GROMACS .gro file of C-alpha atoms in nm:
model
  342
    1MET     CA    1  -3.528  -2.608   2.452
    2GLU     CA    2  -3.765  -2.298   2.377
    3PRO     CA    3  -3.664  -2.147   2.043
    4VAL     CA    4  -3.590  -1.771   2.074
    5ALA     CA    5  -3.817  -1.547   1.859
    6VAL     CA    6  -3.632  -1.445   1.514
    7GLY     CA    7  -3.484  -1.114   1.533
    8SER     CA    8  -3.484  -1.088   1.917
    9VAL     CA    9  -3.185  -1.036   2.131
   10VAL     CA   10  -3.073  -1.355   2.329
   11THR     CA   11  -3.027  -1.268   2.675
   12LEU     CA   12  -2.851  -1.448   2.970
   13LYS     CA   13  -3.186  -1.523   3.115
   14ASP     CA   14  -3.274  -1.696   2.780
   15VAL     CA   15  -2.954  -1.912   2.806
   16ALA     CA   16  -3.019  -1.988   3.179
   17ALA     CA   17  -3.379  -2.105   3.101
   18ALA     CA   18  -3.268  -2.325   2.807
   19SER     CA   19  -2.995  -2.470   3.025
   20GLY     CA   20  -3.214  -2.534   3.324
   21VAL     CA   21  -2.989  -2.358   3.550
   22SER     CA   22  -3.007  -2.016   3.751
   23ILE     CA   23  -2.889  -1.690   3.597
   24SER     CA   24  -2.609  -1.666   3.827
   25THR     CA   25  -2.493  -2.010   3.738
   26ALA     CA   26  -2.508  -1.940   3.366
   27SER     CA   27  -2.335  -1.613   3.414
   28ARG     CA   28  -2.036  -1.800   3.593
   29ALA     CA   29  -2.016  -2.054   3.308
   30LEU     CA   30  -2.012  -1.788   3.051
   31ASP     CA   31  -1.751  -1.554   3.229
   32GLU     CA   32  -1.433  -1.549   3.002
   33ARG     CA   33  -1.218  -1.489   3.301
   34THR     CA   34  -1.302  -1.824   3.470
   35THR     CA   35  -1.167  -2.152   3.376
   36THR     CA   36  -1.457  -2.353   3.492
   37ARG     CA   37  -1.455  -2.686   3.299
   38SER     CA   38  -1.744  -2.889   3.474
   39ALA     CA   39  -2.004  -3.085   3.253
   40ALA     CA   40  -2.255  -2.827   3.368
   41ALA     CA   41  -2.056  -2.534   3.249
   42ALA     CA   42  -1.983  -2.701   2.918
   43HIS     CA   43  -2.356  -2.769   2.877
   44VAL     CA   44  -2.438  -2.387   2.936
   45ARG     CA   45  -2.179  -2.281   2.688
   46LYS     CA   46  -2.301  -2.517   2.416
   47ILE     CA   47  -2.671  -2.384   2.482
   48ALA     CA   48  -2.547  -2.026   2.454
   49GLU     CA   49  -2.356  -2.096   2.124
   50GLU     CA   50  -2.660  -2.279   1.972
   51LEU     CA   51  -2.902  -1.982   2.069
   52GLY     CA   52  -2.642  -1.726   1.920
   53TYR     CA   53  -2.591  -1.551   2.276
   54ARG     CA   54  -2.337  -1.273   2.261
   55ARG     CA   55  -2.207  -1.173   2.606
   56ASN     CA   56  -2.237  -0.797   2.682
   57SER     CA   57  -1.879  -0.754   2.810
   58PHE     CA   58  -1.918  -0.382   2.848
   59ALA     CA   59  -2.200  -0.401   3.075
   60SER     CA   60  -2.020  -0.683   3.281
   61SER     CA   61  -1.713  -0.460   3.299
   62LEU     CA   62  -1.905  -0.178   3.425
   63ARG     CA   63  -2.067  -0.377   3.698
   64ARG     CA   64  -1.716  -0.470   3.803
   65GLY     CA   65  -1.617  -0.085   3.796
   66GLU     CA   66  -1.397  -0.133   3.469
   67THR     CA   67  -1.445  -0.122   3.107
   68ARG     CA   68  -1.129  -0.313   2.982
   69THR     CA   69  -1.080   0.002   2.756
   70LEU     CA   70  -0.778   0.221   2.724
   71GLY     CA   71  -0.761   0.558   2.559
   72VAL     CA   72  -0.461   0.648   2.350
   73LEU     CA   73  -0.390   0.999   2.257
   74VAL     CA   74  -0.152   1.085   1.984
   75PRO     CA   75  -0.063   1.418   1.809
   76ARG     CA   76  -0.182   1.288   1.466
   77LEU     CA   77  -0.241   0.958   1.275
   78SER     CA   78  -0.091   1.093   0.951
   79ASP     CA   79   0.239   1.070   1.122
   80THR     CA   80   0.375   0.707   1.029
   81VAL     CA   81   0.537   0.659   1.368
   82MET     CA   82   0.225   0.756   1.563
   83ALA     CA   83   0.012   0.526   1.338
   84LEU     CA   84   0.254   0.245   1.393
   85MET     CA   85   0.264   0.323   1.763
   86PHE     CA   86  -0.102   0.282   1.784
   87GLU     CA   87  -0.120  -0.040   1.608
   88GLU     CA   88   0.141  -0.175   1.845
   89LEU     CA   89  -0.050  -0.044   2.149
   90GLU     CA   90  -0.374  -0.194   2.011
   91LYS     CA   91  -0.203  -0.537   1.977
   92ALA     CA   92  -0.060  -0.527   2.323
   93ALA     CA   93  -0.381  -0.411   2.476
   94SER     CA   94  -0.566  -0.690   2.317
   95ALA     CA   95  -0.328  -0.951   2.421
   96ARG     CA   96  -0.395  -0.849   2.772
   97GLY     CA   97  -0.782  -0.838   2.737
   98TYR     CA   98  -0.813  -0.466   2.670
   99PHE     CA   99  -0.965  -0.246   2.381
  100ALA     CA  100  -0.784   0.064   2.282
  101MET     CA  101  -0.940   0.360   2.133
  102VAL     CA  102  -0.745   0.666   1.983
  103ALA     CA  103  -0.794   1.039   1.970
  104THR     CA  104  -0.559   1.313   1.825
  105SER     CA  105  -0.448   1.638   1.951
  106GLY     CA  106  -0.254   1.795   1.682
  107ASP     CA  107   0.021   1.878   1.955
  108ASP     CA  108  -0.199   2.159   2.086
  109PRO     CA  109  -0.213   2.150   2.467
  110ASP     CA  110  -0.575   2.267   2.482
  111ASP     CA  111  -0.689   2.000   2.232
  112GLU     CA  112  -0.496   1.760   2.410
  113ARG     CA  113  -0.676   1.825   2.749
  114SER     CA  114  -0.999   1.825   2.566
  115ALA     CA  115  -0.940   1.480   2.406
  116ALA     CA  116  -0.833   1.333   2.723
  117GLU     CA  117  -1.148   1.464   2.896
  118THR     CA  118  -1.355   1.304   2.624
  119LEU     CA  119  -1.174   0.974   2.665
  120LEU     CA  120  -1.211   0.980   3.040
  121ASP     CA  121  -1.585   1.059   2.997
  122ARG     CA  122  -1.605   0.717   2.821
  123ASN     CA  123  -1.487   0.546   3.148
  124VAL     CA  124  -1.158   0.427   3.013
  125ASP     CA  125  -0.959   0.245   3.260
  126GLY     CA  126  -0.642   0.435   3.177
  127LEU     CA  127  -0.476   0.689   2.922
  128ILE     CA  128  -0.166   0.636   2.721
  129LEU     CA  129  -0.030   0.972   2.593
  130ALA     CA  130   0.215   1.006   2.292
  131THR     CA  131   0.163   1.375   2.330
  132ALA     CA  132   0.364   1.470   2.646
  133ARG     CA  133   0.540   1.803   2.617
  134LEU     CA  134   0.819   1.906   2.872
  135ASP     CA  135   0.604   2.184   2.971
  136ASP     CA  136   0.274   1.989   2.959
  137GLU     CA  137   0.029   2.033   3.247
  138LEU     CA  138  -0.179   1.714   3.158
  139PRO     CA  139   0.040   1.444   3.310
  140ARG     CA  140   0.072   1.653   3.628
  141LEU     CA  141  -0.319   1.680   3.641
  142LEU     CA  142  -0.354   1.306   3.585
  143ARG     CA  143  -0.124   1.221   3.858
  144GLU     CA  144  -0.314   1.461   4.086
  145ARG     CA  145  -0.652   1.314   3.999
  146ARG     CA  146  -0.499   0.959   4.032
  147VAL     CA  147  -0.597   0.860   3.669
  148ALA     CA  148  -0.398   0.555   3.547
  149HIS     CA  149  -0.169   0.670   3.288
  150ALA     CA  150   0.142   0.620   3.084
  151LEU     CA  151   0.338   0.832   2.850
  152VAL     CA  152   0.478   0.675   2.540
  153LEU     CA  153   0.766   0.767   2.308
  154ARG     CA  154   0.776   1.099   2.495
  155THR     CA  155   0.825   1.155   2.872
  156ASP     CA  156   0.782   1.454   3.131
  157GLY     CA  157   1.039   1.275   3.353
  158VAL     CA  158   0.795   1.218   3.630
  159SER     CA  159   0.489   1.021   3.509
  160PRO     CA  160   0.515   0.643   3.408
  161SER     CA  161   0.668   0.640   3.070
  162ALA     CA  162   0.785   0.394   2.773
  163LEU     CA  163   1.021   0.519   2.529
  164GLY     CA  164   1.334   0.467   2.341
  165ASP     CA  165   1.657   0.577   2.469
  166ASP     CA  166   1.662   0.892   2.271
  167GLU     CA  167   1.993   1.019   2.392
  168VAL     CA  168   2.161   0.693   2.285
  169GLY     CA  169   1.982   0.692   1.954
  170GLY     CA  170   2.118   1.040   1.869
  171TYR     CA  171   2.465   0.955   1.975
  172LEU     CA  172   2.469   0.648   1.760
  173ALA     CA  173   2.351   0.839   1.462
  174VAL     CA  174   2.609   1.113   1.469
  175ARG     CA  175   2.879   0.865   1.589
  176HIS     CA  176   2.814   0.663   1.257
  177LEU     CA  177   2.870   0.989   1.062
  178ILE     CA  178   3.207   1.061   1.241
  179ASP     CA  179   3.315   0.698   1.202
  180LEU     CA  180   3.257   0.765   0.829
  181GLY     CA  181   3.501   1.052   0.837
  182HIS     CA  182   3.261   1.349   0.850
  183ARG     CA  183   3.335   1.658   1.071
  184ASP     CA  184   3.111   1.918   0.910
  185ILE     CA  185   2.788   1.749   1.060
  186ALA     CA  186   2.444   1.937   1.102
  187VAL     CA  187   2.162   1.812   1.330
  188VAL     CA  188   1.794   1.878   1.261
  189THR     CA  189   1.600   1.821   1.579
  190GLY     CA  190   1.243   1.780   1.681
  191PRO     CA  191   1.059   2.078   1.862
  192ALA     CA  192   1.230   2.185   2.179
  193PHE     CA  193   0.922   2.106   2.373
  194THR     CA  194   0.953   1.744   2.329
  195SER     CA  195   1.181   1.507   2.523
  196THR     CA  196   1.262   1.334   2.188
  197GLY     CA  197   1.403   1.646   2.047
  198THR     CA  198   1.607   1.755   2.352
  199ALA     CA  199   1.743   1.409   2.417
  200ARG     CA  200   1.843   1.315   2.057
  201LEU     CA  201   2.012   1.670   2.015
  202ALA     CA  202   2.203   1.575   2.352
  203GLY     CA  203   2.324   1.248   2.211
  204ALA     CA  204   2.442   1.404   1.897
  205ARG     CA  205   2.618   1.687   2.098
  206LYS     CA  206   2.787   1.412   2.306
  207ALA     CA  207   2.907   1.237   1.991
  208LEU     CA  208   3.050   1.557   1.845
  209ASP     CA  209   3.229   1.656   2.187
  210GLU     CA  210   3.361   1.299   2.233
  211ALA     CA  211   3.535   1.345   1.878
  212GLY     CA  212   3.651   1.692   1.952
  213ILE     CA  213   3.412   1.869   1.701
  214PRO     CA  214   3.265   2.185   1.816
  215PRO     CA  215   2.921   2.215   1.699
  216ARG     CA  216   2.814   2.517   1.485
  217ASP     CA  217   2.500   2.674   1.628
  218GLU     CA  218   2.389   2.757   1.285
  219TRP     CA  219   2.403   2.387   1.207
  220LEU     CA  220   2.167   2.282   1.487
  221ILE     CA  221   1.798   2.347   1.392
  222ALA     CA  222   1.503   2.284   1.598
  223ALA     CA  223   1.226   2.197   1.354
  224GLY     CA  224   0.881   2.008   1.360
  225TYR     CA  225   0.860   1.641   1.287
  226GLY     CA  226   0.684   1.666   0.938
  227ILE     CA  227   0.854   1.642   0.588
  228GLU     CA  228   0.791   2.007   0.525
  229ASN     CA  229   0.976   2.095   0.841
  230GLY     CA  230   1.286   1.882   0.695
  231TYR     CA  231   1.247   2.051   0.357
  232THR     CA  232   1.270   2.416   0.514
  233ALA     CA  233   1.564   2.310   0.726
  234GLY     CA  234   1.741   2.146   0.426
  235GLU     CA  235   1.694   2.452   0.230
  236THR     CA  236   1.854   2.652   0.497
  237LEU     CA  237   2.153   2.410   0.554
  238LEU     CA  238   2.224   2.348   0.189
  239ALA     CA  239   2.196   2.712   0.064
  240GLY     CA  240   2.574   2.790   0.061
  241THR     CA  241   2.867   2.676  -0.141
  242PRO     CA  242   3.002   2.310  -0.115
  243GLN     CA  243   3.269   2.449   0.101
  244SER     CA  244   3.037   2.623   0.350
  245ARG     CA  245   2.761   2.364   0.394
  246PRO     CA  246   2.772   2.045   0.596
  247THR     CA  247   2.882   1.711   0.451
  248ALA     CA  248   2.651   1.523   0.664
  249ILE     CA  249   2.315   1.579   0.837
  250PHE     CA  250   2.145   1.382   1.133
  251ALA     CA  251   1.768   1.429   1.103
  252ALA     CA  252   1.584   1.353   1.437
  253ASN     CA  253   1.308   1.149   1.246
  254ASP     CA  254   1.255   0.992   0.900
  255ASN     CA  255   1.001   1.260   0.780
  256ILE     CA  256   1.265   1.529   0.843
  257ALA     CA  257   1.524   1.319   0.653
  258MET     CA  258   1.285   1.275   0.360
  259GLY     CA  259   1.234   1.664   0.360
  260VAL     CA  260   1.613   1.715   0.363
  261MET     CA  261   1.637   1.464   0.065
  262ALA     CA  262   1.379   1.660  -0.123
  263ALA     CA  263   1.563   1.980  -0.063
  264ALA     CA  264   1.895   1.836  -0.168
  265HIS     CA  265   1.743   1.685  -0.498
  266ARG     CA  266   1.608   2.023  -0.577
  267LYS     CA  267   1.953   2.176  -0.543
  268GLY     CA  268   2.127   1.905  -0.737
  269ILE     CA  269   2.297   1.773  -0.431
  270ARG     CA  270   2.345   1.403  -0.456
  271ILE     CA  271   2.294   1.165  -0.154
  272PRO     CA  272   2.534   1.008  -0.036
  273ASN     CA  273   2.790   1.146  -0.301
  274ASP     CA  274   2.774   1.508  -0.179
  275LEU     CA  275   2.577   1.479   0.138
  276ALA     CA  276   2.547   1.201   0.395
  277LEU     CA  277   2.207   1.169   0.582
  278VAL     CA  278   2.087   0.961   0.869
  279GLY     CA  279   1.713   0.970   0.994
  280TYR     CA  280   1.541   0.820   1.311
  281ASN     CA  281   1.265   0.553   1.372
  282ASP     CA  282   1.341   0.327   1.078
  283THR     CA  283   0.989   0.362   0.938
  284PRO     CA  284   0.888   0.104   0.669
  285LEU     CA  285   0.941   0.363   0.392
  286SER     CA  286   1.307   0.434   0.493
  287ALA     CA  287   1.430   0.105   0.326
  288ARG     CA  288   1.237   0.151   0.037
  289LEU     CA  289   1.337   0.518  -0.095
  290PRO     CA  290   1.529   0.551  -0.415
  291THR     CA  291   1.831   0.602  -0.190
  292PRO     CA  292   1.752   0.383   0.120
  293LEU     CA  293   1.782   0.566   0.430
  294SER     CA  294   2.015   0.505   0.714
  295SER     CA  295   1.812   0.538   1.037
  296VAL     CA  296   1.798   0.451   1.397
  297HIS     CA  297   1.557   0.173   1.472
  298VAL     CA  298   1.319   0.202   1.764
  299PRO     CA  299   1.149  -0.109   1.908
  300LEU     CA  300   0.796   0.009   1.896
  301GLU     CA  301   0.646  -0.340   1.989
  302GLN     CA  302   0.854  -0.344   2.311
  303ILE     CA  303   0.760   0.005   2.392
  304ALA     CA  304   0.388  -0.065   2.355
  305ALA     CA  305   0.395  -0.367   2.570
  306THR     CA  306   0.590  -0.190   2.843
  307ALA     CA  307   0.337   0.108   2.827
  308ILE     CA  308   0.027  -0.119   2.867
  309ASP     CA  309   0.205  -0.297   3.155
  310LEU     CA  310   0.269   0.033   3.327
  311ILE     CA  311  -0.105   0.080   3.329
  312VAL     CA  312  -0.233  -0.275   3.400
  313ASN     CA  313   0.030  -0.349   3.669
  314PRO     CA  314   0.058  -0.009   3.842
  315GLY     CA  315   0.320   0.075   4.094
  316THR     CA  316   0.602  -0.138   3.938
  317GLU     CA  317   0.938   0.007   3.914
  318PRO     CA  318   1.108   0.170   3.735
  319LEU     CA  319   0.833   0.407   3.640
  320ILE     CA  320   1.046   0.548   3.338
  321ARG     CA  321   1.144   0.262   3.110
  322ARG     CA  322   1.372   0.309   2.812
  323SER     CA  323   1.419   0.077   2.527
  324MET     CA  324   1.746   0.045   2.351
  325PRO     CA  325   1.763   0.175   1.985
  326THR     CA  326   1.995   0.032   1.707
  327LEU     CA  327   2.150   0.194   1.407
  328ILE     CA  328   2.048   0.044   1.067
  329PRO     CA  329   2.309   0.175   0.808
  330ARG     CA  330   2.198   0.203   0.456
  331GLN     CA  331   2.298   0.372   0.135
  332SER     CA  332   2.211   0.737   0.246
  333SER     CA  333   2.498   0.748   0.472
  334GLY     CA  334   2.748   0.630   0.216
  335THR     CA  335   3.093   0.483   0.280
  336PRO     CA  336   3.387   0.603   0.472
  337LYS     CA  337   3.530   0.924   0.335
  338ARG     CA  338   3.875   0.905   0.176
  339GLN     CA  339   4.116   1.056   0.408
  340SER     CA  340   4.361   1.326   0.254
  341PRO     CA  341   4.725   1.215   0.251
  342ALA     CA  342   4.930   1.359   0.529
   0.00000   0.00000   0.00000
């Protein structure tokens, strides 16, 4: 076997020559998609390993008209849920032989479209969007251009989507507070342009209506999904006297809930003694706060696997798939309120 010069890149031609086979035979033996187990193929792979050959999967994929790469678009990676979602998407993609690359949009439609075009310019095989707005044009444009894509965590109601059942999650959170004896319940939802915000509010309203509790408009606040948004909403809701403010708050994500916690702490309002609180997404920090946060758990691993399958197995039904959330009760929602004697 002729040695390859030190510092040079070992090519497929080098492996073929050292193995005494044609380049096409060497290529078939080294193709990770094949299950060839002949002695000749084993010999080629052994020679390739000894020479330090590294297969150029990108070039091979381009020749086949694919790159085995998926683009993932999220609003921001500083958001814990989005960072966790991308990690799960990356693992699910890798398990199926794909590589995932991420870009951020800041929840701005123009930046979202620009980021999507940048990913498409890199010849990704499909796009996964965690950025969809109810008024978003991008999913429609992708459908018209026949670009393989899936929406994750959010949906526009049309494109292939993998998400939690947010209406059920909102219902579970508020039903929990009602079962604990609360009737003065406020809801801080996400932005009105997101399916998550509107669906979680719909679930909360359903639970209130079922219990015969008329919602107070001033206690239904649409906010952003950041801690600062929760803090501002908390200051508004907790500004009055103990008799005029809610005894319980459902926050549509854990960041909002932590902001409410901070506002309550500043005002000397104790959780759960004076205020019961439930969040959403069950992020890792929620169980480790000084007052552990009750939260709705969303199965991100299952959602990620579903999103990848919607792209790599296009045309499968249903196109919009919702995973079931579960309520995780902790200290922040307290224990049942003692009922006044009749």
